[in-house]
Amino acid sequence: MASVASKLYADDVSLVMVLLDTNPLFWSSSSLPFSNFLSHVLSFLNSILLLNQFNQVVVIASGYNSCDYIYDSSLATNQGSDSGKMPALCSNLLQKLEEFVIRDEQLRKEVSGDGLPSSMLSGSLSMALCYIQKVFRSGPLHPQPRILCLQGSPDGPEQYVAIMNAIFSAQRSMVPIDSCYIGSNNSAFLQQASYITGGVYLKPQQLEGLFQYLSTVFATDLQSRSFLQLPKSVGVDFRASCFCHKKTIDMGYVCSVCLSIFCKHHKKCSTCGSVFGQAQSDASTASNRKRKTSET
Amino acid sequence: MSSGQVIRRAKYKTSVKDAGTPGVLKMNENKLVFRPNDPTSKTKLDVEFRQIKGHKNTKEGSNKPPWLNLTHDQGGSYIFEFESFSDLHVCREFVGNALAKCGEAAKAAPVEKVSSASKAACEQSAVPFSDEQLSTTEMELRMKLLRENSELQKLHKQFVIGGVLTESEFWATRKKLLDGDNDRKLKQRVGFKNSMILDTKPTTDGRTNKVTFNLTPEIKYQIFVLKPAVHQAFLNMVPSKMTEKDFWTKYFRAEYLHSTRNAVAAAAEAAEDEELAIFLKDDDILAREARRKIRRVDPTLDMEADQGDDYTHLPDHGIFRDGSKDISESQQELYRRTLSQDLNRQGAVVLEGRSVDADLEDPRTVAEALVRSRPETDATQEKLNRILRMTEIEDLRASHGHPFAPLCIKDPRDYFEAQQANALKSLDDTRAGTEQMKCSLTTEEAFSSLRKTISKIKTVGLNNPIVRPEVALMVFNGLTQNISSNKYQLGKNPQESILDRLPNATREELLHHWMSIQELLRHFWSSYPITTTYLNTKVSRLKDAMSQIYRQLEEIKESMQSDIRHQVSLLVRPMHQALDAAFQHYDADLHKKSARTGETPNGYV
């Protein structure tokens, strides 16, 4: 029995948690149609399952208002709902996805401000980590888990704390977070996530070749990855969001007790309640301001 | 001192023995000219400093007249006797500066391979030199630093000799460097010998009753310091009453009597010879001092009782000295000196340190010098200060750190690597940032369109083929390029750095420009805010030099081959940015100033 299990879970068996960005507002503005994106991703998932018969894929949709598991290859039955048109995986996944989108729409919330809203990346990251913890606790032998974020929506600074916590817990449990960012600009969250956990951050230049990127960079298991030279990001945007207004800031105040970050000086830390000294900070801000004006 | 020229009356001597020809010595930066007062005399001199190899001079305080000795590079030397030491010092410093300058120029010349330039440089740099009074040692230190550090030398050549910075400005930013060298030098002075001079043992030859004391200048000096009474007696008696030999003979006779412990004989001899008595008596000066010390003791302390506690007078007590017990005998108290007194005196003198650096050969001068070094007024306080200073042991103490932090500028290589990554990143960002799109749909519309696409893919199925071959090829090419380019950018190994892919000459040039820019910027920013016209001219000088480098950088960039031009431009960009910032600040400052002095726009340049 033990030998079967060890054969089952050799070091090249992977558990891939795929976080799918289903933010409708992003997809309606994206240059890559969602249908094309899905067909790339579905083919990619299929190829992962084909790489090793013990490979496992779990897909989590991170929507606009909520997130949910939409596919788990270990639970999948082989009968598809449609006959022969596409693999059972796809039809099951698409079915669940459609249901998820309808549910997501019902949990309506106000569209805030201008620019693209973000998707629930923090929630789906937490769900992925929970699933991985469950797998870890199932026994000493389990597939090698990793998380792949397929993200297009811009970062939501309000999720900063939750995402950073998720990143650190992933780092603690040695789960790499790979990220493939298909939106414009770069995602600082995902850059940091991949940097901290030792994953790969990729921003494809040719979106119509997405499948090629995915299969080249993200398909290999963790064991083989050590032999490959995967793209490295040149720089990482390490900017943080302040805890008070959830803005991304270059410079700010840090609580000396709990390391919370604020964009303005506060009398009291909102996280841990430490009371900050007053006089000194006033003087320093005054001098800072003075210096800035003199420089211009 | 008039700038760039020194004229002093002096005697020119061809050798030390020569009586010398009186005349006028005139020196400028390039040469020295000697014109004798007697126009018929043939001893005229006209020597360029380039031919002078070194210079020596007599010390003030020695019995030699103020001489300056210039060594000729053909082996001969010129000796000038001045009227005073102050004249000598002025000339010596001038010669030192002039020699240093010529030496530098001569050194710089082979690098430049233009011999005529060195002469020009020598003349050109003469002006900033003349306003400085530098000691020879400092000059030598600077030259040594320049010799050891070729980069520094290059900078020095470029800016100081090129007239952009003055000598003092150049070194002002390198104070630490100069200090560091000073620290390395051993600053310890020769202290006072810690062996008891009073232990000077007579040697006997065994056959006769003759006793021989060995006396060296060092011992004489020690005796003078340890025993003020002997010192005083020497000053009073030696040339007038007796010869030096007699004096020392008497002194050691007294010492010998002491060592034989023959107190009765000592007393008898003292009664006979009053001069001898001086040596046998307690040292008056010391005793006076001791009384003064006792007066300073806390009055609540009972000194008398303390004296009673002293049990060295009891039998079987006492201190071993010279093989016998030093038991105090009360009856001959006058002629007894206790070991503890001697020890205390020795200790005090050692702590006081050596105060006379003069030649020890002549006891008379030593004695006089000691008098000079012992000022009568406030002597005790001074002594206390001295002891305080001396007890702080030089080589165990941290160096006197100056309260300034040196401007930390890292190895340019690190900076280039970091900058390049940033530059590439920003390039990426700007490329990607253009395709930012605005969301124009409402949430409902967006959700419905998303649902529509999902149902569409459900009915249509996956794309076939998923990826077109040519797109896949592009992806592969892009990834390969990305990975291979990252390899050298991220390589921490300096061998893989971008700088090393450049031709050697270009690399050197770039690094040199980087050094020069750092130097210039350091001076530039440190001269703000401009408060004096001196700073004003300095800044405009610096600005000109910087714009020159700016153009040179442009030229380098243009002269590169196409395949590395981009890399070079990436390297040059931070330099240009730094210079641009300086120019901008300069212009803004100029603008502000002209606005402030609106009525008189011609007041400032």
Coordinates of N, CA and C in Angstrom, one line a residue, chain B residues 258 263 280-282 307 310 312-313 327-338 341:
Chain B
H258 N 76.2 58.9 49.9 CA 74.9 58.4 50.2 C 74.8 56.9 50.1
A263 N 76.4 58.3 56.9 CA 75.7 59.6 57.2 C 76.7 60.5 57.9
L280 N 74.0 67.1 49.3 CA 73.7 66.2 50.3 C 72.5 66.5 51.1
K281 N 72.2 67.8 51.0 CA 71.0 68.3 51.7 C 69.7 67.8 51.0
D282 N 68.6 67.9 51.7 CA 67.4 67.6 51.0 C 67.2 68.7 49.9
Q307 N 52.1 60.3 60.1 CA 53.5 60.1 60.1 C 53.9 59.1 61.2
D310 N 53.8 55.5 60.3 CA 54.8 55.0 59.5 C 55.7 54.1 60.3
T312 N 58.3 52.2 59.3 CA 59.6 51.8 58.7 C 60.7 52.0 59.7
H313 N 60.5 52.8 60.7 CA 61.6 53.0 61.6 C 61.7 51.8 62.6
I327 N 66.5 51.5 56.5 CA 65.8 51.9 57.8 C 66.1 53.3 58.1
S328 N 65.0 54.0 58.4 CA 65.2 55.5 58.6 C 65.9 55.7 60.0
E329 N 66.8 56.5 60.0 CA 67.4 56.8 61.2 C 67.1 58.3 61.5
S330 N 66.5 58.4 62.7 CA 65.9 59.7 62.9 C 67.0 60.8 63.1
Q331 N 68.1 60.4 63.7 CA 69.1 61.4 64.0 C 69.8 62.1 62.8
Q332 N 70.0 61.3 61.7 CA 70.6 61.9 60.5 C 69.5 62.2 59.5
E333 N 68.4 62.6 60.0 CA 67.2 62.8 59.1 C 67.6 63.7 58.0
L334 N 68.4 64.7 58.3 CA 68.7 65.7 57.3 C 69.3 65.2 56.0
Y335 N 70.2 64.2 56.2 CA 70.9 63.7 55.1 C 70.4 62.4 54.5
R336 N 69.2 62.0 55.0 CA 68.6 60.8 54.5 C 67.6 61.1 53.4
R337 N 67.6 60.3 52.5 CA 66.5 60.4 51.5 C 65.8 59.0 51.5
T338 N 64.5 59.0 51.6 CA 63.9 57.7 51.6 C 63.6 57.3 50.2
Q341 N 60.4 58.6 48.7 CA 60.5 60.0 48.1 C 61.1 59.9 46.7

